[in-house]
Tab-separated table of C-alpha atoms and ligand atoms in Angstrom:
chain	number	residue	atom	x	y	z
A	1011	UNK	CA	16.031	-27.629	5.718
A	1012	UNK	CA	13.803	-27.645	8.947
A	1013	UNK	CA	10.139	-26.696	8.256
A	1014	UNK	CA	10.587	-23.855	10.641
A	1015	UNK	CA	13.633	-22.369	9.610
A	1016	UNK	CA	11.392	-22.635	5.688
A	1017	UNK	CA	8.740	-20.826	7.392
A	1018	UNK	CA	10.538	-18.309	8.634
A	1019	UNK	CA	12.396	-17.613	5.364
A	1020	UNK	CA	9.407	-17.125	3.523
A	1021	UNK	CA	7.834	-14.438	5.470
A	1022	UNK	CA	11.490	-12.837	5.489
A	1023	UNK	CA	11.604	-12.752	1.716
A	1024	UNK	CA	7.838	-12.630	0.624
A	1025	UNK	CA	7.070	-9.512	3.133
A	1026	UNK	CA	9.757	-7.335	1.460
A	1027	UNK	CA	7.508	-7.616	-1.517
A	1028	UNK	CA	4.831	-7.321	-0.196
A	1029	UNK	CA	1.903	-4.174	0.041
A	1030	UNK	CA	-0.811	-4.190	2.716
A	1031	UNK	CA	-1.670	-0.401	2.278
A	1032	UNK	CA	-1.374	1.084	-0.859
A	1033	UNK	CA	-1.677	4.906	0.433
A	1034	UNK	CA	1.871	5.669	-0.476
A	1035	UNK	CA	2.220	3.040	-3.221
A	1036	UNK	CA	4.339	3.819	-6.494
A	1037	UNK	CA	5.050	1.199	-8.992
A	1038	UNK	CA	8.816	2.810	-9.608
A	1039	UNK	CA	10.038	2.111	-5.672
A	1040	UNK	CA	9.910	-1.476	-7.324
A	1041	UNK	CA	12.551	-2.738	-9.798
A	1042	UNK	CA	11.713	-5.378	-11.877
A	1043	UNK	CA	15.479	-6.638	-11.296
A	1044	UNK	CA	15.506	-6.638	-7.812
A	1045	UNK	CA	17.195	-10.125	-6.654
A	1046	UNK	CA	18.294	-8.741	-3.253
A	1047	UNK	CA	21.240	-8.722	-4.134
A	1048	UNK	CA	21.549	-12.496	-4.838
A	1049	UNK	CA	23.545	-13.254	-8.364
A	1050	UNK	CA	22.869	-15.530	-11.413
A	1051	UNK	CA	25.775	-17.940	-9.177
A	1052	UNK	CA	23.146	-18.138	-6.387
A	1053	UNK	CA	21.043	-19.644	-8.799
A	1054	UNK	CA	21.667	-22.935	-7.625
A	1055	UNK	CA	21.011	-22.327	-4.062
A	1056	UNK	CA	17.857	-20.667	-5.172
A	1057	UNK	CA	16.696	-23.840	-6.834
A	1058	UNK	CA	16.929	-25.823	-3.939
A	1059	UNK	CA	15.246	-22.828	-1.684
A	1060	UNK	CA	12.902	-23.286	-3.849
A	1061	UNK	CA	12.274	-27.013	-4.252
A	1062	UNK	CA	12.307	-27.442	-0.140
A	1063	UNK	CA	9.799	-24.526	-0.652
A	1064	UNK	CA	7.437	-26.692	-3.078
A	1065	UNK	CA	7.795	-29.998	-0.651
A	1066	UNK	CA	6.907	-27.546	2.496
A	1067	UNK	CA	3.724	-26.455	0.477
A	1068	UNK	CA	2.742	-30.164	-0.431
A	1069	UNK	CA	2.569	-30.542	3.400
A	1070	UNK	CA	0.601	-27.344	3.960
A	1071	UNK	CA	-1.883	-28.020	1.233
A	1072	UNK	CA	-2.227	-31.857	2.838
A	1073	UNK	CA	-3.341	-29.787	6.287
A	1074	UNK	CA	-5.364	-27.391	4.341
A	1075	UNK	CA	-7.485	-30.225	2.586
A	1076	UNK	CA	-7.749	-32.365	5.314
A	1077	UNK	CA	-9.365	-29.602	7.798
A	1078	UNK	CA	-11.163	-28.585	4.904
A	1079	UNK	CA	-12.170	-25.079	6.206
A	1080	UNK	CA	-10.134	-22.861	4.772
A	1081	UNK	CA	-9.544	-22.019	0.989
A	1082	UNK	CA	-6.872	-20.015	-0.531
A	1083	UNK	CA	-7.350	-17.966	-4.046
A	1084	UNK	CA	-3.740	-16.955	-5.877
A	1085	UNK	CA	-4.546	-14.522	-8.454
A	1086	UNK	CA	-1.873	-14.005	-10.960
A	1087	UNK	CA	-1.605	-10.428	-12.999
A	1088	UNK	CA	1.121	-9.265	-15.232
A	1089	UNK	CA	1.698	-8.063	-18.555
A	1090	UNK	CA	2.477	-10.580	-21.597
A	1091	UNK	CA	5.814	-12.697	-20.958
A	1092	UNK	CA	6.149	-12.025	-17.147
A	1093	UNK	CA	6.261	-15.529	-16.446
A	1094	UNK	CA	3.003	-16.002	-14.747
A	1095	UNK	CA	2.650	-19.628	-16.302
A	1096	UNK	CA	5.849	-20.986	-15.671
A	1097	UNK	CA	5.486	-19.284	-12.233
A	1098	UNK	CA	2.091	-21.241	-11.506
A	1099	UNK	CA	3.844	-24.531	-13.065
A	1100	UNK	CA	6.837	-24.497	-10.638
A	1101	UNK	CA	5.255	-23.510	-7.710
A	1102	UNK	CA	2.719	-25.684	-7.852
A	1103	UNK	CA	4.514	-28.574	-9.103
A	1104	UNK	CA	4.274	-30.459	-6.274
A	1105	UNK	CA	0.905	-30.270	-4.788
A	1106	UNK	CA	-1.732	-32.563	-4.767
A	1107	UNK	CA	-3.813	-31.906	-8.258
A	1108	UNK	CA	-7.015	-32.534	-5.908
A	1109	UNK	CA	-6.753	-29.970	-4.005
A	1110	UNK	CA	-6.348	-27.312	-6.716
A	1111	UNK	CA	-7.528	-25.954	-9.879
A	1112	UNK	CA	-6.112	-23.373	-12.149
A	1113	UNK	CA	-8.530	-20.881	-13.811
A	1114	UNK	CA	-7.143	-18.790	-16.817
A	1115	UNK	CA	-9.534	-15.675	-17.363
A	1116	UNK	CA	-9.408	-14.479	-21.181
A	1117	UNK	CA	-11.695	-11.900	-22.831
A	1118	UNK	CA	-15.312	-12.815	-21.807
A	1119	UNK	CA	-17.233	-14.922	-24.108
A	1120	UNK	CA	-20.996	-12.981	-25.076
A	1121	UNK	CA	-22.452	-15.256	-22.349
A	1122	UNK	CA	-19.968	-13.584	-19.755
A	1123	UNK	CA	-20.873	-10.353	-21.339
A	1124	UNK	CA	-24.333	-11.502	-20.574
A	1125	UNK	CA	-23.619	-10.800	-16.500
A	1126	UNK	CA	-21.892	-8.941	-14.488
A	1127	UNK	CA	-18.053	-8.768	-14.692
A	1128	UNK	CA	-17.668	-10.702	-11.170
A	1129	UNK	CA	-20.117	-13.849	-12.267
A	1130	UNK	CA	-17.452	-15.427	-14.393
A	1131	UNK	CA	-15.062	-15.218	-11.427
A	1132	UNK	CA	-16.975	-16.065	-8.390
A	1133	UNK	CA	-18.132	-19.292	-10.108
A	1134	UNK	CA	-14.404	-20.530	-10.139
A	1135	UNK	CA	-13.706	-19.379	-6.048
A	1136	UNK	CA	-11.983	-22.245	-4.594
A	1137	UNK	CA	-13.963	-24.634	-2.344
A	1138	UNK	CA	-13.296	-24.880	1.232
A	1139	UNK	CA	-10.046	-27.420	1.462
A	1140	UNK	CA	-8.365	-26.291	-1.864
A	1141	UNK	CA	-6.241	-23.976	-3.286
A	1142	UNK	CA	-7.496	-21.846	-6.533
A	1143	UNK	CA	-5.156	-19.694	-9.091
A	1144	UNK	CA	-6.441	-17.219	-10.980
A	1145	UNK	CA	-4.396	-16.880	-14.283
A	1146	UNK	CA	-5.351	-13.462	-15.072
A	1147	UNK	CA	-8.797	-12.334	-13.304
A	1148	UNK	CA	-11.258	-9.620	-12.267
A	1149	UNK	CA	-8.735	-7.322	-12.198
A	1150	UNK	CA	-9.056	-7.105	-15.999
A	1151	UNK	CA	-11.577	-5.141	-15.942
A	1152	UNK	CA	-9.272	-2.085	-14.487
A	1153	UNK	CA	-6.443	-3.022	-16.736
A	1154	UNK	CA	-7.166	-3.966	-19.816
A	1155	UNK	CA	-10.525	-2.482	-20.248
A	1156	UNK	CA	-9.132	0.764	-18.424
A	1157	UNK	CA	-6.276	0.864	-21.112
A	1158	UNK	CA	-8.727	0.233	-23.761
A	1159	UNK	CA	-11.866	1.882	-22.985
A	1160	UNK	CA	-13.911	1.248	-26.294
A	1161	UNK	CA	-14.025	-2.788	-25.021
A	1162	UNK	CA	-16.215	-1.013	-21.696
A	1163	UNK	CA	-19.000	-0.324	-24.831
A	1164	UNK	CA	-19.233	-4.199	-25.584
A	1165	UNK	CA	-20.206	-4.697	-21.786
A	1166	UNK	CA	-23.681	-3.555	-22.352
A	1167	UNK	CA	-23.404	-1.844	-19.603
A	1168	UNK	CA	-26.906	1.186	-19.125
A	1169	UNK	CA	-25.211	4.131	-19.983
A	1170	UNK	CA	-26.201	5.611	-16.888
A	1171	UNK	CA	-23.725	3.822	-15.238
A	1172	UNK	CA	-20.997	4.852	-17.360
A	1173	UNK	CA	-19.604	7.436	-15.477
A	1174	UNK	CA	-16.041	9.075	-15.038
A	1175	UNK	CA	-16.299	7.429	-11.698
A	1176	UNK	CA	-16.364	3.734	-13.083
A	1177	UNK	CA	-12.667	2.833	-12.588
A	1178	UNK	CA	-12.659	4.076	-8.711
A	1179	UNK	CA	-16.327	2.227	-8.391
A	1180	UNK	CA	-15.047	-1.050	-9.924
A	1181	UNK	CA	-11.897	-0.726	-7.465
A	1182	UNK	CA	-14.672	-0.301	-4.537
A	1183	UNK	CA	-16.331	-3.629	-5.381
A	1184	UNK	CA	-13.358	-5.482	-5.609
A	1185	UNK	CA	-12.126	-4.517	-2.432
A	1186	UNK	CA	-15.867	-5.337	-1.110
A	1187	UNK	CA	-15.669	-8.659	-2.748
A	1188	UNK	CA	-12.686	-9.381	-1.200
A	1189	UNK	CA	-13.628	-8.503	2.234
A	1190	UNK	CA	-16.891	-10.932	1.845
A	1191	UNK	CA	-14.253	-13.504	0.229
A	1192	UNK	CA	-12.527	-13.119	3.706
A	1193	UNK	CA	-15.163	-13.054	5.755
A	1194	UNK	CA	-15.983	-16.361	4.408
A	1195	UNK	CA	-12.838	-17.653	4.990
A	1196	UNK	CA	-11.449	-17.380	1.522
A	1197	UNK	CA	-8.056	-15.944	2.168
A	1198	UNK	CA	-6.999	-13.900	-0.975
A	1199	UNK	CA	-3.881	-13.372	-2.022
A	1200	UNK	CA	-2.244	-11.468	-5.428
A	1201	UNK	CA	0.713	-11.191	-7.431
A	1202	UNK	CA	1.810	-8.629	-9.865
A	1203	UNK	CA	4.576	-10.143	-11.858
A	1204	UNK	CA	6.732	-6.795	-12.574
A	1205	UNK	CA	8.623	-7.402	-15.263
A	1206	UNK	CA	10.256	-4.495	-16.907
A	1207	UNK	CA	9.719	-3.250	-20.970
A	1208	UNK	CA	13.307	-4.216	-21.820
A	1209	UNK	CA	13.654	-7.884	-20.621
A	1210	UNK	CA	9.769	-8.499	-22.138
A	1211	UNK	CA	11.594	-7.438	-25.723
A	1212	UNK	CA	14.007	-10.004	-24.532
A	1213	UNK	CA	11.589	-12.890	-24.237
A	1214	UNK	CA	9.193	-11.618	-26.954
A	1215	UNK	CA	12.619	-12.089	-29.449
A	1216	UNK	CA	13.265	-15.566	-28.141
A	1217	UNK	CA	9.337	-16.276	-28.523
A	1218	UNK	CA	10.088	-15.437	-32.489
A	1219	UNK	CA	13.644	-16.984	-33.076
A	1220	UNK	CA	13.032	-20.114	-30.997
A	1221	UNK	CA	10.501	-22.479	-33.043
A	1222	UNK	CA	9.181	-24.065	-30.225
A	1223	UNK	CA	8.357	-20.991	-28.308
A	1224	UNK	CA	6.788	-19.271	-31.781
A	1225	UNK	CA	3.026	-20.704	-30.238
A	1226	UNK	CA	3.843	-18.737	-27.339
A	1227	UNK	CA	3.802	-15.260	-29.497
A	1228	UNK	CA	0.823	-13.624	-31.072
A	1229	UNK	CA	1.259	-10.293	-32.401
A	1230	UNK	CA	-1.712	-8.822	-30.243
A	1231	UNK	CA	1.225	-9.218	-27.668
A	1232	UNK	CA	3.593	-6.494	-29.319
A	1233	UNK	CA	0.551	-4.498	-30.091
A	1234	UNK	CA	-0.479	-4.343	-26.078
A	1235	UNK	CA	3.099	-3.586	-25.587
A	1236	UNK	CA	2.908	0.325	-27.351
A	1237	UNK	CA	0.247	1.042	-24.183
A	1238	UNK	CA	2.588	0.286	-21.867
A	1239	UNK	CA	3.013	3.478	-19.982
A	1240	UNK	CA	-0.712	2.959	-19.689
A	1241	UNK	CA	-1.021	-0.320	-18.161
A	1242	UNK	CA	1.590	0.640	-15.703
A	1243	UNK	CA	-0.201	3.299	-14.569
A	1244	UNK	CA	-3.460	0.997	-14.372
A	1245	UNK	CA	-1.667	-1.368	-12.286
A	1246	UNK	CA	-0.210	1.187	-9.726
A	1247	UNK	CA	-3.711	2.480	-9.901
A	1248	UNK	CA	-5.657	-0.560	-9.226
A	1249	UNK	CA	-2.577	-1.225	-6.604
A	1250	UNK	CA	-3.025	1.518	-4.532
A	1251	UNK	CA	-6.570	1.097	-4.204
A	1252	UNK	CA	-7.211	-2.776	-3.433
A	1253	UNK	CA	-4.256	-3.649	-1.130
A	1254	UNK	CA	-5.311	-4.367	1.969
A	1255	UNK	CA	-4.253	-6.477	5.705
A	1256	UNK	CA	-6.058	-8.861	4.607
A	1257	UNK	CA	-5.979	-9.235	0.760
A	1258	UNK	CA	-1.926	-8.037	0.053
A	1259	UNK	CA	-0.755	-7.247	-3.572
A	1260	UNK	CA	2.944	-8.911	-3.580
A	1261	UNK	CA	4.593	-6.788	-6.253
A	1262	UNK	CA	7.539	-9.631	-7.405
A	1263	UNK	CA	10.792	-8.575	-9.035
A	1264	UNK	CA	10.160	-10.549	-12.427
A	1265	UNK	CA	13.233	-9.886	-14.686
A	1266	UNK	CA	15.215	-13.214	-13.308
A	1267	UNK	CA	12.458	-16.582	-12.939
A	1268	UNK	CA	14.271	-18.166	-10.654
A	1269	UNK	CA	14.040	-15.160	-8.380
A	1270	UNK	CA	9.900	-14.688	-9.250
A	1271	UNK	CA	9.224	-18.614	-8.882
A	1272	UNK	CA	11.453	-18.610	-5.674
A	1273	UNK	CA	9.136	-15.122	-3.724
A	1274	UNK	CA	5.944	-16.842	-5.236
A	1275	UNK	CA	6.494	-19.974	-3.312
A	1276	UNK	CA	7.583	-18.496	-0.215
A	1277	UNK	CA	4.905	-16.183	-0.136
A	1278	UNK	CA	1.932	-19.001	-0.787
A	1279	UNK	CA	4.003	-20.566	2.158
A	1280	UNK	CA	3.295	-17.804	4.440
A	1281	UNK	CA	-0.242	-17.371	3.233
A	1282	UNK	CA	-0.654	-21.173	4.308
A	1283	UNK	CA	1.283	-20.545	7.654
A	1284	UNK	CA	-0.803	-17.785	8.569
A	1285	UNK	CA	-3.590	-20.155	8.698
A	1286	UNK	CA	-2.620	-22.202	11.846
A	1287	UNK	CA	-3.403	-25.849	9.926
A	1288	UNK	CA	-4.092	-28.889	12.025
A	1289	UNK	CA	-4.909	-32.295	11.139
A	1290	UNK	CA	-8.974	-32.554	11.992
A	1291	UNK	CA	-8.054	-33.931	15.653
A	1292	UNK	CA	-9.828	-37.472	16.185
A	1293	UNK	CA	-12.365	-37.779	19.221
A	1294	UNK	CA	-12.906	-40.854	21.917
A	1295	UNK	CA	-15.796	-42.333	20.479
A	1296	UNK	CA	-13.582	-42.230	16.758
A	1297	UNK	CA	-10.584	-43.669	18.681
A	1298	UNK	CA	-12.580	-46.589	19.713
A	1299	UNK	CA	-14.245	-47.079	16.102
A	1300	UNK	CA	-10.924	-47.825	14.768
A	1301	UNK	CA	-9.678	-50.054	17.603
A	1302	UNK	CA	-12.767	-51.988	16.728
A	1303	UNK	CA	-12.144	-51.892	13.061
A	1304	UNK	CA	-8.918	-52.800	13.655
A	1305	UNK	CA	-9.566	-55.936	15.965
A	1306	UNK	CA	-12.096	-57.201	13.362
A	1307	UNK	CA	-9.249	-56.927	10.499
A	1308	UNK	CA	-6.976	-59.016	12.834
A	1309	UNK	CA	-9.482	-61.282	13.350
A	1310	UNK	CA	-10.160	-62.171	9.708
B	1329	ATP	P1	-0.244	-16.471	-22.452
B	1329	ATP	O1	0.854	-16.226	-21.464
B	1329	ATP	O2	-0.387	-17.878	-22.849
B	1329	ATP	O3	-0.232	-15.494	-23.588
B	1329	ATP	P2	-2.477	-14.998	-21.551
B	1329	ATP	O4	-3.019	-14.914	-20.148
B	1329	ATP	O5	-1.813	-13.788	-22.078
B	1329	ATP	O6	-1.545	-16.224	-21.585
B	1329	ATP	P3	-4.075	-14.895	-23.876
B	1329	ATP	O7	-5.103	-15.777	-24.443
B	1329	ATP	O8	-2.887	-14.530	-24.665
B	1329	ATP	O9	-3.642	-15.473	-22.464
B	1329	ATP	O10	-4.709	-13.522	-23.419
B	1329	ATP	C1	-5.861	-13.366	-22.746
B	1329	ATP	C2	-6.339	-11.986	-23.106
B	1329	ATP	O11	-7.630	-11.813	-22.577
B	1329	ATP	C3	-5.465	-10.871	-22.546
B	1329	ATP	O12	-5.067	-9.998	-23.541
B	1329	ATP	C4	-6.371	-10.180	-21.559
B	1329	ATP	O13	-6.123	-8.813	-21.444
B	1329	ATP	C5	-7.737	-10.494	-22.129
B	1329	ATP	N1	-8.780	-10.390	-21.131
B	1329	ATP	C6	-8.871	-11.018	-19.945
B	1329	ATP	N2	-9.949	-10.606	-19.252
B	1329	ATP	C7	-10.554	-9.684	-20.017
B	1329	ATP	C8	-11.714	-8.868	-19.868
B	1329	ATP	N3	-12.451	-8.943	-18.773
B	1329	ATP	N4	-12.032	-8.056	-20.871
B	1329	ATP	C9	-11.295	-7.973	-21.969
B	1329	ATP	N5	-10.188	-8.697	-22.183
B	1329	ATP	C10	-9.814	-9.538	-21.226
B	1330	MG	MG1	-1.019	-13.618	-24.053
């Protein structure tokens, strides 16, 4: 496949996920088992959509580093089993580890809980040439600690501050954040895995009766799962209020992998597009330093 006719592709398929404005936003216009109408026989096709996908990233990310300007941060939300790690491990399979680190964001150590909620986070920001993925992230802190509001009391937070207002306050800063991420030239992108409550049974049953998925279950998993109504309406929540033009939400159909791994890629592909890459172009005096180094390696 042409790297144009990939380009173009991606934007098709990632923008019909994709929310810039979260005004009218509601979690159940999106089905979890949305394909597009592609079948479990298109699965093939999708594989190799997908692998020409991961080669025309390798070549973006080679731009991205070289011109070393830019940086791009992938933040990765979803409840337990969506597939965010396998999702991160295909796309990503065939980039250049240089130019990219994975950061997974568990519940904060009492040094963390030392600082403010964004310290943690803004230490790991991608430099300027790479490409950073946020397993799990900020966003936490309007999921998880919204769904379970006694872990908020652990924050040592003055108890001034904790107000009814704290939820649409935290959205505020992360919207701010974002803004100044932009502004910096930090482009910020972020994907809600939305998977729905009867294919995570599915995969939570395979995590018991397969052995070598068992390390992938811990009961705190099916425990999380009897707030789910809650989290759902965290996430449409926390939706609504930080998608923006230039920080999107893509809200991926996550029932079928092959269809998540195959809108991740193509969106990171747009993401990359949208940049307008370009090797660092080399000047006259630079032209004529490597003629010279070259003539002197002839010359040996
Ligand atoms: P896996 O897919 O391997 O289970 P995971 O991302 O679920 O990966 P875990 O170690 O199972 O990793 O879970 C991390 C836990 O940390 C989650 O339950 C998450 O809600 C919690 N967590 C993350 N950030 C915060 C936070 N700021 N405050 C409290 N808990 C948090
Ligand atoms: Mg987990």
């Amino acid at each position: 496949m042409k790297a144009d006719t990939i380009t173009k592709s991606a934007r098709k398929l990632s923008r019909s996920f994709r929310v810039t404005n979260g005004k009218k936003f509601r979690l159940q216009d999106f089905d979890p088992g949305n394909t597009l109408g592609f079948t479990d026989e298109d699965k093939p096709k999708a594989k190799k959509a997908l692998a020409a996908g991961v080669k025309a990233l390798a070549d973006l990310q080679d731009k991205l580093y070289a011109q070393d300007q830019w940086a791009v941060l992938l933040i990765f939300q979803a409840m337990d089993a969506a597939g965010k790690d396998g999702a991160i491990k295909h796309v990503m399979s065939g980039i250049n580890p240089q130019g990219c680190e994975v950061h997974s964001f568990k519940a904060p150590t009492s040094e963390e809980l030392d600082h403010d909620y964004l310290w943690r986070c803004s230490k790991r920001v991608p430099e300027r040439g790479r490409i950073g993925i946020f397993n799990r992230s900020y966003y936490e802190e309007t999921l998880v600690v919204r769904v379970h509001p006694q872990i908020l009391g652990k924050q040592k937070l003055p108890q001034k501050l904790l107000t009814k207002n704290i939820w649409d306050e935290r959205h505020q800063d992360i919207r701010a954040f974002e803004r100044y991420l932009n502004r910096n030239g930090v482009i910020v992108r972020k994907f809600f895995l939305h998977v729905s409550k009867e294919e995570q049974k599915n995969r939570f049953l395979e995590r018991i009766d397969q052995r070598e998925k068992n390390w992938k279950f811990s009961t705190t998993d099916s425990h999380e799962r009897k707030y789910w109504d809650d989290y759902q309406s965290a996430y449409e929540e926390m939706i609504r209020a930080t998608a923006t033009q230039e920080s999107p939400w893509y809200v991926i159909p996550a029932d079928h992998k092959w269809f998540t791994r195959t809108v991740v890629a193509a969106a990171v592909i747009d993401a990359l597009h949208s940049l307008d890459l370009a090797y660092p172009k080399v000047g006259k005096d630079q032209l004529a330093e490597l003629a010279a180094a070259k003539a002197e390696l002839l010359a040996e």
